[in-house]
């Protein structure tokens, strides 16, 4: 089944007069003074010559709210600030985002799960400040199936070796930039081949990340469990979900490691998952149509570490 971490489409605009509250909800931030206001999601908000849309020149975050509580908001705000700095964008202060998120959630109807997207873009040519907004949309139930049933993934090359990020910072590797057209094209390619998701591989043969996720591997040695994921300097997005999982795993006495991994390491593992903020965890069932080991006990343990809601 398809998986991606884009918030639901905003076509569900039940009643434009209610567009300010309900779901989805939009809060526009004025980057000049840090003020914010609820806005009509069905009304135009950006100029067509805004580089945010014309070039995809901006950065973003997507965070999950479960039962009204945002998950790891500070990790998202830290990464947003780092992404903005890497892209030379002046970011509103963290308290501006926090207040705007709170306004969006107050206006949003109560839901089991809400996807909150924070966007910071360049603005039109010559503008002194960027554009920024918070978008909140109901995503309850959307990830139940992938969390429960897992996904099939294809290994796809991403071009470039695993260590290109340090040599070529302009590639914005590791930055959560708005330019996701390549990642979305990779997902469409995978779906045309009958898979659900993608695991990118570097030109020198190392596992990188999913199209919108990090790759988590578990190795068991008796009672001892080690979680592994590719190193952050391999030009991948430093995942907030992966970091939260590693922290919880360490507290449980498990080991965790950043390591260069090959496809063979995935086949030899005791379990492989894709992690990201909205889906949280999706076990990988098959890679390039070859079955990966699955362990219901490891699934249950990892899901408990992240407190993943599980339906059915
Ligand atoms: N890698 C990529 C390319 C992503 O797009 C994402 C999430 O959207 C991740 C990794 C996982 O990051 P996080 O767990 O912070 O959502």
PDB file of C-alpha atoms and ligand atoms in Angstrom:
ATOM      1  CA  UNK A   1       0.000   0.000   0.000  1.00  0.00           C
ATOM      2  CA  UNK A   2       1.210   3.487  -0.776  1.00  0.00           C
ATOM      3  CA  UNK A   3       3.022   5.352   1.969  1.00  0.00           C
ATOM      4  CA  UNK A   4       4.100   8.900   2.053  1.00  0.00           C
ATOM      5  CA  UNK A   5       4.351  11.564   4.624  1.00  0.00           C
ATOM      6  CA  UNK A   6       2.694  14.324   2.751  1.00  0.00           C
ATOM      7  CA  UNK A   7      -0.267  15.702   4.689  1.00  0.00           C
ATOM      8  CA  UNK A   8      -3.645  14.833   3.230  1.00  0.00           C
ATOM      9  CA  UNK A   9      -4.810  16.905   0.280  1.00  0.00           C
ATOM     10  CA  UNK A  10      -6.725  20.035   1.122  1.00  0.00           C
ATOM     11  CA  UNK A  11      -9.553  19.098  -1.230  1.00  0.00           C
ATOM     12  CA  UNK A  12     -11.644  18.241   1.781  1.00  0.00           C
ATOM     13  CA  UNK A  13     -12.768  21.818   2.237  1.00  0.00           C
ATOM     14  CA  UNK A  14     -16.097  21.075   3.767  1.00  0.00           C
ATOM     15  CA  UNK A  15     -17.748  24.474   3.705  1.00  0.00           C
ATOM     16  CA  UNK A  16     -15.509  27.388   2.790  1.00  0.00           C
ATOM     17  CA  UNK A  17     -17.122  29.455   5.535  1.00  0.00           C
ATOM     18  CA  UNK A  18     -15.776  26.896   8.002  1.00  0.00           C
ATOM     19  CA  UNK A  19     -12.411  26.862   6.285  1.00  0.00           C
ATOM     20  CA  UNK A  20     -10.809  28.791   9.129  1.00  0.00           C
ATOM     21  CA  UNK A  21     -11.610  26.125  11.690  1.00  0.00           C
ATOM     22  CA  UNK A  22     -12.306  22.398  11.469  1.00  0.00           C
ATOM     23  CA  UNK A  23      -9.918  20.466   9.245  1.00  0.00           C
ATOM     24  CA  UNK A  24      -7.688  21.315   7.522  1.00  0.00           C
ATOM     25  CA  UNK A  25      -6.602  24.495   9.246  1.00  0.00           C
ATOM     26  CA  UNK A  26      -4.169  27.130   8.007  1.00  0.00           C
ATOM     27  CA  UNK A  27      -2.217  29.664  10.064  1.00  0.00           C
ATOM     28  CA  UNK A  28      -0.177  32.241   8.150  1.00  0.00           C
ATOM     29  CA  UNK A  29       2.872  33.736   9.874  1.00  0.00           C
ATOM     30  CA  UNK A  30       3.985  37.274   9.105  1.00  0.00           C
ATOM     31  CA  UNK A  31       7.781  36.907   8.910  1.00  0.00           C
ATOM     32  CA  UNK A  32       8.264  40.662   9.372  1.00  0.00           C
ATOM     33  CA  UNK A  33       6.997  40.762  12.948  1.00  0.00           C
ATOM     34  CA  UNK A  34       6.368  37.134  13.886  1.00  0.00           C
ATOM     35  CA  UNK A  35       2.630  37.615  14.286  1.00  0.00           C
ATOM     36  CA  UNK A  36       0.272  34.954  13.026  1.00  0.00           C
ATOM     37  CA  UNK A  37      -3.399  34.595  12.141  1.00  0.00           C
ATOM     38  CA  UNK A  38      -5.803  31.884  11.085  1.00  0.00           C
ATOM     39  CA  UNK A  39      -6.361  32.077   7.352  1.00  0.00           C
ATOM     40  CA  UNK A  40      -8.904  30.723   4.903  1.00  0.00           C
ATOM     41  CA  UNK A  41      -7.406  27.565   3.431  1.00  0.00           C
ATOM     42  CA  UNK A  42      -9.574  27.963   0.340  1.00  0.00           C
ATOM     43  CA  UNK A  43      -8.355  31.511  -0.383  1.00  0.00           C
ATOM     44  CA  UNK A  44      -5.159  32.417  -2.285  1.00  0.00           C
ATOM     45  CA  UNK A  45      -2.249  33.121   0.067  1.00  0.00           C
ATOM     46  CA  UNK A  46       0.892  33.141  -2.129  1.00  0.00           C
ATOM     47  CA  UNK A  47       1.953  35.000  -5.268  1.00  0.00           C
ATOM     48  CA  UNK A  48       2.641  32.762  -8.257  1.00  0.00           C
ATOM     49  CA  UNK A  49       6.129  34.282  -8.587  1.00  0.00           C
ATOM     50  CA  UNK A  50       6.989  33.303  -5.018  1.00  0.00           C
ATOM     51  CA  UNK A  51      10.167  31.217  -5.189  1.00  0.00           C
ATOM     52  CA  UNK A  52       8.632  28.934  -2.604  1.00  0.00           C
ATOM     53  CA  UNK A  53       6.412  27.566  -5.348  1.00  0.00           C
ATOM     54  CA  UNK A  54       8.385  28.631  -8.450  1.00  0.00           C
ATOM     55  CA  UNK A  55      11.626  26.935  -7.350  1.00  0.00           C
ATOM     56  CA  UNK A  56      10.543  24.836  -4.404  1.00  0.00           C
ATOM     57  CA  UNK A  57      12.925  27.133  -2.554  1.00  0.00           C
ATOM     58  CA  UNK A  58      12.070  26.604   1.066  1.00  0.00           C
ATOM     59  CA  UNK A  59      12.218  24.182   3.957  1.00  0.00           C
ATOM     60  CA  UNK A  60       9.583  22.373   5.970  1.00  0.00           C
ATOM     61  CA  UNK A  61       8.757  19.989   8.770  1.00  0.00           C
ATOM     62  CA  UNK A  62       5.914  17.564   9.259  1.00  0.00           C
ATOM     63  CA  UNK A  63       5.027  16.524  12.764  1.00  0.00           C
ATOM     64  CA  UNK A  64       2.411  14.201  14.161  1.00  0.00           C
ATOM     65  CA  UNK A  65      -0.104  15.167  16.813  1.00  0.00           C
ATOM     66  CA  UNK A  66      -1.662  12.212  18.614  1.00  0.00           C
ATOM     67  CA  UNK A  67      -4.698  12.816  20.826  1.00  0.00           C
ATOM     68  CA  UNK A  68      -3.952  16.535  20.780  1.00  0.00           C
ATOM     69  CA  UNK A  69      -0.299  16.212  21.822  1.00  0.00           C
ATOM     70  CA  UNK A  70       2.450  17.147  19.322  1.00  0.00           C
ATOM     71  CA  UNK A  71       5.228  14.548  19.174  1.00  0.00           C
ATOM     72  CA  UNK A  72       8.811  15.794  19.635  1.00  0.00           C
ATOM     73  CA  UNK A  73       8.017  19.415  18.599  1.00  0.00           C
ATOM     74  CA  UNK A  74      11.383  20.708  19.790  1.00  0.00           C
ATOM     75  CA  UNK A  75      13.302  18.232  17.599  1.00  0.00           C
ATOM     76  CA  UNK A  76      11.289  19.460  14.606  1.00  0.00           C
ATOM     77  CA  UNK A  77      11.907  23.106  15.466  1.00  0.00           C
ATOM     78  CA  UNK A  78      15.638  22.476  15.858  1.00  0.00           C
ATOM     79  CA  UNK A  79      15.821  20.745  12.487  1.00  0.00           C
ATOM     80  CA  UNK A  80      13.723  23.484  10.857  1.00  0.00           C
ATOM     81  CA  UNK A  81      16.174  26.100  12.149  1.00  0.00           C
ATOM     82  CA  UNK A  82      19.128  24.049  10.851  1.00  0.00           C
ATOM     83  CA  UNK A  83      17.457  23.579   7.447  1.00  0.00           C
ATOM     84  CA  UNK A  84      16.696  27.305   7.225  1.00  0.00           C
ATOM     85  CA  UNK A  85      20.304  28.200   8.088  1.00  0.00           C
ATOM     86  CA  UNK A  86      21.640  25.781   5.446  1.00  0.00           C
ATOM     87  CA  UNK A  87      19.307  27.318   2.850  1.00  0.00           C
ATOM     88  CA  UNK A  88      20.120  30.925   3.911  1.00  0.00           C
ATOM     89  CA  UNK A  89      16.527  31.574   4.950  1.00  0.00           C
ATOM     90  CA  UNK A  90      15.752  33.824   7.914  1.00  0.00           C
ATOM     91  CA  UNK A  91      13.535  31.671  10.109  1.00  0.00           C
ATOM     92  CA  UNK A  92      10.944  32.947  12.557  1.00  0.00           C
ATOM     93  CA  UNK A  93      11.911  32.277  16.183  1.00  0.00           C
ATOM     94  CA  UNK A  94      10.942  28.930  17.680  1.00  0.00           C
ATOM     95  CA  UNK A  95       8.354  30.632  19.933  1.00  0.00           C
ATOM     96  CA  UNK A  96       6.628  32.047  16.824  1.00  0.00           C
ATOM     97  CA  UNK A  97       6.243  28.515  15.422  1.00  0.00           C
ATOM     98  CA  UNK A  98       5.147  27.159  18.806  1.00  0.00           C
ATOM     99  CA  UNK A  99       2.428  29.818  19.082  1.00  0.00           C
ATOM    100  CA  UNK A 100       1.275  29.274  15.498  1.00  0.00           C
ATOM    101  CA  UNK A 101       1.093  25.494  16.047  1.00  0.00           C
ATOM    102  CA  UNK A 102      -0.947  26.045  19.208  1.00  0.00           C
ATOM    103  CA  UNK A 103      -3.359  28.315  17.315  1.00  0.00           C
ATOM    104  CA  UNK A 104      -3.730  25.743  14.538  1.00  0.00           C
ATOM    105  CA  UNK A 105      -4.425  22.935  16.998  1.00  0.00           C
ATOM    106  CA  UNK A 106      -6.969  25.005  18.931  1.00  0.00           C
ATOM    107  CA  UNK A 107      -8.816  25.653  15.679  1.00  0.00           C
ATOM    108  CA  UNK A 108      -8.571  22.035  14.506  1.00  0.00           C
ATOM    109  CA  UNK A 109     -11.354  19.676  15.455  1.00  0.00           C
ATOM    110  CA  UNK A 110     -10.378  16.928  17.872  1.00  0.00           C
ATOM    111  CA  UNK A 111      -8.884  13.950  16.013  1.00  0.00           C
ATOM    112  CA  UNK A 112      -6.868  10.879  16.914  1.00  0.00           C
ATOM    113  CA  UNK A 113      -4.024  11.938  14.615  1.00  0.00           C
ATOM    114  CA  UNK A 114      -3.260  15.294  13.007  1.00  0.00           C
ATOM    115  CA  UNK A 115      -0.453  16.031  10.549  1.00  0.00           C
ATOM    116  CA  UNK A 116       1.035  19.468  11.131  1.00  0.00           C
ATOM    117  CA  UNK A 117       3.192  20.941   8.428  1.00  0.00           C
ATOM    118  CA  UNK A 118       5.485  23.926   9.019  1.00  0.00           C
ATOM    119  CA  UNK A 119       6.679  25.668   5.872  1.00  0.00           C
ATOM    120  CA  UNK A 120       9.214  28.441   5.407  1.00  0.00           C
ATOM    121  CA  UNK A 121       9.761  29.721   1.859  1.00  0.00           C
ATOM    122  CA  UNK A 122      11.865  32.314   0.068  1.00  0.00           C
ATOM    123  CA  UNK A 123       9.083  34.715  -0.961  1.00  0.00           C
ATOM    124  CA  UNK A 124       8.872  36.619  -4.261  1.00  0.00           C
ATOM    125  CA  UNK A 125      11.943  38.201  -5.874  1.00  0.00           C
ATOM    126  CA  UNK A 126      13.099  41.270  -3.990  1.00  0.00           C
ATOM    127  CA  UNK A 127      11.038  40.583  -0.890  1.00  0.00           C
ATOM    128  CA  UNK A 128      12.851  41.355   2.334  1.00  0.00           C
ATOM    129  CA  UNK A 129      11.325  38.437   4.227  1.00  0.00           C
ATOM    130  CA  UNK A 130      10.171  34.938   3.476  1.00  0.00           C
ATOM    131  CA  UNK A 131       6.747  33.373   3.780  1.00  0.00           C
ATOM    132  CA  UNK A 132       5.764  30.933   6.485  1.00  0.00           C
ATOM    133  CA  UNK A 133       2.724  28.980   7.484  1.00  0.00           C
ATOM    134  CA  UNK A 134       1.406  26.120   9.583  1.00  0.00           C
ATOM    135  CA  UNK A 135      -1.051  23.663   8.077  1.00  0.00           C
ATOM    136  CA  UNK A 136      -2.869  21.077  10.169  1.00  0.00           C
ATOM    137  CA  UNK A 137      -4.957  18.247   8.729  1.00  0.00           C
ATOM    138  CA  UNK A 138      -6.660  15.154  10.065  1.00  0.00           C
ATOM    139  CA  UNK A 139      -4.632  12.043   9.212  1.00  0.00           C
ATOM    140  CA  UNK A 140      -6.375   9.591  11.569  1.00  0.00           C
ATOM    141  CA  UNK A 141      -6.278   6.065  10.216  1.00  0.00           C
ATOM    142  CA  UNK A 142      -4.126   6.976   7.242  1.00  0.00           C
ATOM    143  CA  UNK A 143      -1.094   5.046   8.464  1.00  0.00           C
ATOM    144  CA  UNK A 144      -2.844   2.164  10.247  1.00  0.00           C
ATOM    145  CA  UNK A 145      -2.359  -0.278   7.374  1.00  0.00           C
ATOM    146  CA  UNK A 146       1.343   0.381   6.783  1.00  0.00           C
ATOM    147  CA  UNK A 147       2.109   0.246  10.486  1.00  0.00           C
ATOM    148  CA  UNK A 148       0.239  -3.060  10.795  1.00  0.00           C
ATOM    149  CA  UNK A 149       0.944  -4.767   7.475  1.00  0.00           C
ATOM    150  CA  UNK A 150       4.273  -3.253   6.460  1.00  0.00           C
ATOM    151  CA  UNK A 151       5.470  -2.284   2.987  1.00  0.00           C
ATOM    152  CA  UNK A 152       7.343  -3.692   0.031  1.00  0.00           C
ATOM    153  CA  UNK A 153      10.244  -1.519  -1.097  1.00  0.00           C
ATOM    154  CA  UNK A 154      12.500  -1.236  -4.125  1.00  0.00           C
ATOM    155  CA  UNK A 155      16.210  -0.489  -3.958  1.00  0.00           C
ATOM    156  CA  UNK A 156      16.763   2.537  -6.201  1.00  0.00           C
ATOM    157  CA  UNK A 157      19.996   4.357  -6.944  1.00  0.00           C
ATOM    158  CA  UNK A 158      20.090   7.989  -5.946  1.00  0.00           C
ATOM    159  CA  UNK A 159      23.256   9.013  -7.765  1.00  0.00           C
ATOM    160  CA  UNK A 160      26.359  10.132  -5.931  1.00  0.00           C
ATOM    161  CA  UNK A 161      28.460   8.373  -3.345  1.00  0.00           C
ATOM    162  CA  UNK A 162      27.554   8.117   0.299  1.00  0.00           C
ATOM    163  CA  UNK A 163      29.958  10.873   1.359  1.00  0.00           C
ATOM    164  CA  UNK A 164      29.105  13.523  -1.238  1.00  0.00           C
ATOM    165  CA  UNK A 165      27.264  15.720   1.276  1.00  0.00           C
ATOM    166  CA  UNK A 166      30.465  16.994   2.893  1.00  0.00           C
ATOM    167  CA  UNK A 167      32.002  17.850  -0.503  1.00  0.00           C
ATOM    168  CA  UNK A 168      28.904  19.482  -1.971  1.00  0.00           C
ATOM    169  CA  UNK A 169      26.893  21.391   0.655  1.00  0.00           C
ATOM    170  CA  UNK A 170      24.899  23.158  -2.107  1.00  0.00           C
ATOM    171  CA  UNK A 171      23.137  19.851  -2.745  1.00  0.00           C
ATOM    172  CA  UNK A 172      21.364  20.513   0.571  1.00  0.00           C
ATOM    173  CA  UNK A 173      21.703  16.861   1.475  1.00  0.00           C
ATOM    174  CA  UNK A 174      20.379  16.400   4.973  1.00  0.00           C
ATOM    175  CA  UNK A 175      18.216  19.519   4.693  1.00  0.00           C
ATOM    176  CA  UNK A 176      14.437  19.120   4.724  1.00  0.00           C
ATOM    177  CA  UNK A 177      13.987  21.206   1.611  1.00  0.00           C
ATOM    178  CA  UNK A 178      10.653  21.630  -0.173  1.00  0.00           C
ATOM    179  CA  UNK A 179      12.166  20.188  -3.371  1.00  0.00           C
ATOM    180  CA  UNK A 180      10.715  16.686  -3.123  1.00  0.00           C
ATOM    181  CA  UNK A 181       9.939  16.174  -6.823  1.00  0.00           C
ATOM    182  CA  UNK A 182      12.715  13.562  -7.150  1.00  0.00           C
ATOM    183  CA  UNK A 183      11.541  11.663  -4.062  1.00  0.00           C
ATOM    184  CA  UNK A 184       7.942  11.695  -5.335  1.00  0.00           C
ATOM    185  CA  UNK A 185       9.075  10.498  -8.780  1.00  0.00           C
ATOM    186  CA  UNK A 186      10.957   7.635  -7.094  1.00  0.00           C
ATOM    187  CA  UNK A 187       7.797   6.668  -5.209  1.00  0.00           C
ATOM    188  CA  UNK A 188       5.738   6.702  -8.404  1.00  0.00           C
ATOM    189  CA  UNK A 189       8.405   4.563 -10.085  1.00  0.00           C
ATOM    190  CA  UNK A 190       8.250   2.068  -7.203  1.00  0.00           C
ATOM    191  CA  UNK A 191       4.466   1.915  -7.385  1.00  0.00           C
ATOM    192  CA  UNK A 192       4.549   1.279 -11.108  1.00  0.00           C
ATOM    193  CA  UNK A 193       6.728  -1.754 -10.297  1.00  0.00           C
ATOM    194  CA  UNK A 194       4.155  -2.954  -7.741  1.00  0.00           C
ATOM    195  CA  UNK A 195       6.107  -1.846  -4.644  1.00  0.00           C
ATOM    196  CA  UNK A 196       5.000   0.679  -2.021  1.00  0.00           C
ATOM    197  CA  UNK A 197       8.183   2.489  -1.147  1.00  0.00           C
ATOM    198  CA  UNK A 198      11.814   3.063  -1.925  1.00  0.00           C
ATOM    199  CA  UNK A 199      15.171   2.482  -0.279  1.00  0.00           C
ATOM    200  CA  UNK A 200      17.784   4.711  -1.911  1.00  0.00           C
ATOM    201  CA  UNK A 201      21.290   3.317  -2.456  1.00  0.00           C
ATOM    202  CA  UNK A 202      24.437   5.370  -3.113  1.00  0.00           C
ATOM    203  CA  UNK A 203      26.590   4.855  -6.211  1.00  0.00           C
ATOM    204  CA  UNK A 204      29.133   3.092  -3.978  1.00  0.00           C
ATOM    205  CA  UNK A 205      26.505   0.611  -2.844  1.00  0.00           C
ATOM    206  CA  UNK A 206      25.424   1.865   0.577  1.00  0.00           C
ATOM    207  CA  UNK A 207      21.909   2.120   1.953  1.00  0.00           C
ATOM    208  CA  UNK A 208      20.842   5.765   2.358  1.00  0.00           C
ATOM    209  CA  UNK A 209      17.186   6.376   3.282  1.00  0.00           C
ATOM    210  CA  UNK A 210      13.644   5.958   2.047  1.00  0.00           C
ATOM    211  CA  UNK A 211      11.858   8.509  -0.148  1.00  0.00           C
ATOM    212  CA  UNK A 212      10.337  10.059   2.980  1.00  0.00           C
ATOM    213  CA  UNK A 213      11.834   7.936   5.746  1.00  0.00           C
ATOM    214  CA  UNK A 214      14.940   6.560   7.431  1.00  0.00           C
ATOM    215  CA  UNK A 215      15.948   2.913   7.319  1.00  0.00           C
ATOM    216  CA  UNK A 216      16.175   1.072  10.640  1.00  0.00           C
ATOM    217  CA  UNK A 217      17.758  -2.358  10.924  1.00  0.00           C
ATOM    218  CA  UNK A 218      17.655  -4.692  13.946  1.00  0.00           C
ATOM    219  CA  UNK A 219      20.162  -7.424  14.749  1.00  0.00           C
ATOM    220  CA  UNK A 220      19.474  -9.858  17.568  1.00  0.00           C
ATOM    221  CA  UNK A 221      22.055 -11.848  19.441  1.00  0.00           C
ATOM    222  CA  UNK A 222      20.218 -13.885  22.040  1.00  0.00           C
ATOM    223  CA  UNK A 223      18.416 -11.348  24.223  1.00  0.00           C
ATOM    224  CA  UNK A 224      20.602  -8.457  23.007  1.00  0.00           C
ATOM    225  CA  UNK A 225      19.220  -6.219  20.268  1.00  0.00           C
ATOM    226  CA  UNK A 226      21.202  -3.697  18.234  1.00  0.00           C
ATOM    227  CA  UNK A 227      19.461  -1.082  16.091  1.00  0.00           C
ATOM    228  CA  UNK A 228      21.412   0.317  13.150  1.00  0.00           C
ATOM    229  CA  UNK A 229      20.835   3.121  10.680  1.00  0.00           C
ATOM    230  CA  UNK A 230      23.069   4.791   8.073  1.00  0.00           C
ATOM    231  CA  UNK A 231      25.319   7.597   9.337  1.00  0.00           C
ATOM    232  CA  UNK A 232      23.925  11.107   9.209  1.00  0.00           C
ATOM    233  CA  UNK A 233      26.880  12.371   7.173  1.00  0.00           C
ATOM    234  CA  UNK A 234      25.842  10.047   4.337  1.00  0.00           C
ATOM    235  CA  UNK A 235      23.750  12.921   2.952  1.00  0.00           C
ATOM    236  CA  UNK A 236      20.484  11.719   4.429  1.00  0.00           C
ATOM    237  CA  UNK A 237      17.907  13.566   6.466  1.00  0.00           C
ATOM    238  CA  UNK A 238      18.697  13.218  10.173  1.00  0.00           C
ATOM    239  CA  UNK A 239      15.392  11.645  11.171  1.00  0.00           C
ATOM    240  CA  UNK A 240      13.655  12.851  14.316  1.00  0.00           C
ATOM    241  CA  UNK A 241      11.763   9.543  14.559  1.00  0.00           C
ATOM    242  CA  UNK A 242      14.939   7.483  14.199  1.00  0.00           C
ATOM    243  CA  UNK A 243      16.616   9.631  16.870  1.00  0.00           C
ATOM    244  CA  UNK A 244      13.653   9.210  19.244  1.00  0.00           C
ATOM    245  CA  UNK A 245      13.675   5.454  18.618  1.00  0.00           C
ATOM    246  CA  UNK A 246      17.417   5.164  19.309  1.00  0.00           C
ATOM    247  CA  UNK A 247      17.046   7.154  22.514  1.00  0.00           C
ATOM    248  CA  UNK A 248      14.190   4.938  23.727  1.00  0.00           C
ATOM    249  CA  UNK A 249      16.111   1.813  22.692  1.00  0.00           C
ATOM    250  CA  UNK A 250      19.166   2.892  24.673  1.00  0.00           C
ATOM    251  CA  UNK A 251      16.985   3.489  27.722  1.00  0.00           C
ATOM    252  CA  UNK A 252      15.758  -0.073  27.343  1.00  0.00           C
ATOM    253  CA  UNK A 253      19.342  -1.317  27.323  1.00  0.00           C
ATOM    254  CA  UNK A 254      19.560  -1.998  23.607  1.00  0.00           C
ATOM    255  CA  UNK A 255      22.539  -0.925  21.537  1.00  0.00           C
ATOM    256  CA  UNK A 256      22.223   1.504  18.660  1.00  0.00           C
ATOM    257  CA  UNK A 257      24.746   2.327  15.984  1.00  0.00           C
ATOM    258  CA  UNK A 258      25.212   4.539  12.948  1.00  0.00           C
ATOM    259  CA  UNK A 259      26.870   2.349  10.328  1.00  0.00           C
ATOM    260  CA  UNK A 260      27.332   2.101   6.577  1.00  0.00           C
ATOM    261  CA  UNK A 261      25.002  -0.713   5.516  1.00  0.00           C
ATOM    262  CA  UNK A 262      24.710  -2.612   2.250  1.00  0.00           C
ATOM    263  CA  UNK A 263      21.621  -4.325   0.822  1.00  0.00           C
ATOM    264  CA  UNK A 264      23.108  -7.645   2.024  1.00  0.00           C
ATOM    265  CA  UNK A 265      23.076  -6.291   5.584  1.00  0.00           C
ATOM    266  CA  UNK A 266      19.328  -5.743   5.242  1.00  0.00           C
ATOM    267  CA  UNK A 267      18.721  -9.284   4.027  1.00  0.00           C
ATOM    268  CA  UNK A 268      20.870 -10.654   6.861  1.00  0.00           C
ATOM    269  CA  UNK A 269      19.102  -8.565   9.548  1.00  0.00           C
ATOM    270  CA  UNK A 270      16.404  -9.704  11.966  1.00  0.00           C
ATOM    271  CA  UNK A 271      14.103  -6.898  10.908  1.00  0.00           C
ATOM    272  CA  UNK A 272      13.999  -3.745   8.749  1.00  0.00           C
ATOM    273  CA  UNK A 273      11.655  -0.758   9.185  1.00  0.00           C
ATOM    274  CA  UNK A 274      11.074   2.620   7.582  1.00  0.00           C
ATOM    275  CA  UNK A 275      10.685   5.401  10.138  1.00  0.00           C
ATOM    276  CA  UNK A 276       9.180   8.844   9.719  1.00  0.00           C
ATOM    277  CA  UNK A 277       7.176  11.315  11.720  1.00  0.00           C
ATOM    278  CA  UNK A 278       3.695  10.538  10.410  1.00  0.00           C
ATOM    279  CA  UNK A 279       3.855   6.806   9.745  1.00  0.00           C
ATOM    280  CA  UNK A 280       6.197   6.359  12.739  1.00  0.00           C
ATOM    281  CA  UNK A 281       7.257   2.812  11.808  1.00  0.00           C
ATOM    282  CA  UNK A 282       6.480   0.538   8.883  1.00  0.00           C
ATOM    283  CA  UNK A 283       8.062  -2.924   8.767  1.00  0.00           C
ATOM    284  CA  UNK A 284       9.610  -3.760   5.377  1.00  0.00           C
ATOM    285  CA  UNK A 285       8.295  -7.102   4.135  1.00  0.00           C
ATOM    286  CA  UNK A 286      10.116  -7.398   0.842  1.00  0.00           C
ATOM    287  CA  UNK A 287      13.032  -5.627  -0.790  1.00  0.00           C
ATOM    288  CA  UNK A 288      13.281  -5.919  -4.569  1.00  0.00           C
ATOM    289  CA  UNK A 289      10.619  -8.648  -4.289  1.00  0.00           C
ATOM    290  CA  UNK A 290      12.837 -10.702  -1.928  1.00  0.00           C
ATOM    291  CA  UNK A 291      11.419 -11.477   1.509  1.00  0.00           C
ATOM    292  CA  UNK A 292      13.093  -9.837   4.496  1.00  0.00           C
ATOM    293  CA  UNK A 293      13.031 -11.485   7.913  1.00  0.00           C
ATOM    294  CA  UNK A 294      10.061 -10.306   9.995  1.00  0.00           C
ATOM    295  CA  UNK A 295       9.705 -10.793  13.715  1.00  0.00           C
ATOM    296  CA  UNK A 296       6.364  -9.969  15.374  1.00  0.00           C
ATOM    297  CA  UNK A 297       8.206  -9.775  18.708  1.00  0.00           C
ATOM    298  CA  UNK A 298      10.656  -7.163  17.386  1.00  0.00           C
ATOM    299  CA  UNK A 299       7.809  -5.273  15.709  1.00  0.00           C
ATOM    300  CA  UNK A 300       5.936  -5.149  18.990  1.00  0.00           C
ATOM    301  CA  UNK A 301       9.046  -4.056  20.913  1.00  0.00           C
ATOM    302  CA  UNK A 302       9.927  -1.261  18.493  1.00  0.00           C
ATOM    303  CA  UNK A 303       6.327  -0.063  18.286  1.00  0.00           C
ATOM    304  CA  UNK A 304       6.174   0.054  22.069  1.00  0.00           C
ATOM    305  CA  UNK A 305       9.404   2.074  22.224  1.00  0.00           C
ATOM    306  CA  UNK A 306       7.828   4.734  20.008  1.00  0.00           C
ATOM    307  CA  UNK A 307       4.339   4.369  21.478  1.00  0.00           C
ATOM    308  CA  UNK A 308       2.942   3.779  17.992  1.00  0.00           C
ATOM    309  CA  UNK A 309      -0.864   3.701  17.890  1.00  0.00           C
ATOM    310  CA  UNK A 310      -1.908   0.384  16.325  1.00  0.00           C
ATOM    311  CA  UNK A 311      -5.336  -0.268  14.902  1.00  0.00           C
ATOM    312  CA  UNK A 312      -6.732  -3.720  14.216  1.00  0.00           C
TER     313      UNK A 312
HETATM  314  N1  LIG B   1      14.340  11.013   5.121  1.00  0.00           N
HETATM  315  C1  LIG B   1      13.545  11.717   4.286  1.00  0.00           C
HETATM  316  C2  LIG B   1      14.003  11.961   2.887  1.00  0.00           C
HETATM  317  C3  LIG B   1      12.312  12.214   4.735  1.00  0.00           C
HETATM  318  O1  LIG B   1      11.539  12.921   3.906  1.00  0.00           O
HETATM  319  C4  LIG B   1      11.890  11.962   6.063  1.00  0.00           C
HETATM  320  C5  LIG B   1      10.606  12.461   6.581  1.00  0.00           C
HETATM  321  O2  LIG B   1       9.842  13.094   5.939  1.00  0.00           O
HETATM  322  C6  LIG B   1      12.731  11.218   6.890  1.00  0.00           C
HETATM  323  C7  LIG B   1      13.947  10.763   6.397  1.00  0.00           C
HETATM  324  C8  LIG B   1      12.317  10.906   8.307  1.00  0.00           C
HETATM  325  O3  LIG B   1      12.406  12.045   9.117  1.00  0.00           O
HETATM  326  P1  LIG B   1      11.489  12.230  10.380  1.00  0.00           P
HETATM  327  O4  LIG B   1      11.549  10.974  11.158  1.00  0.00           O
HETATM  328  O5  LIG B   1      12.081  13.372  11.116  1.00  0.00           O
HETATM  329  O6  LIG B   1      10.112  12.507   9.873  1.00  0.00           O
END
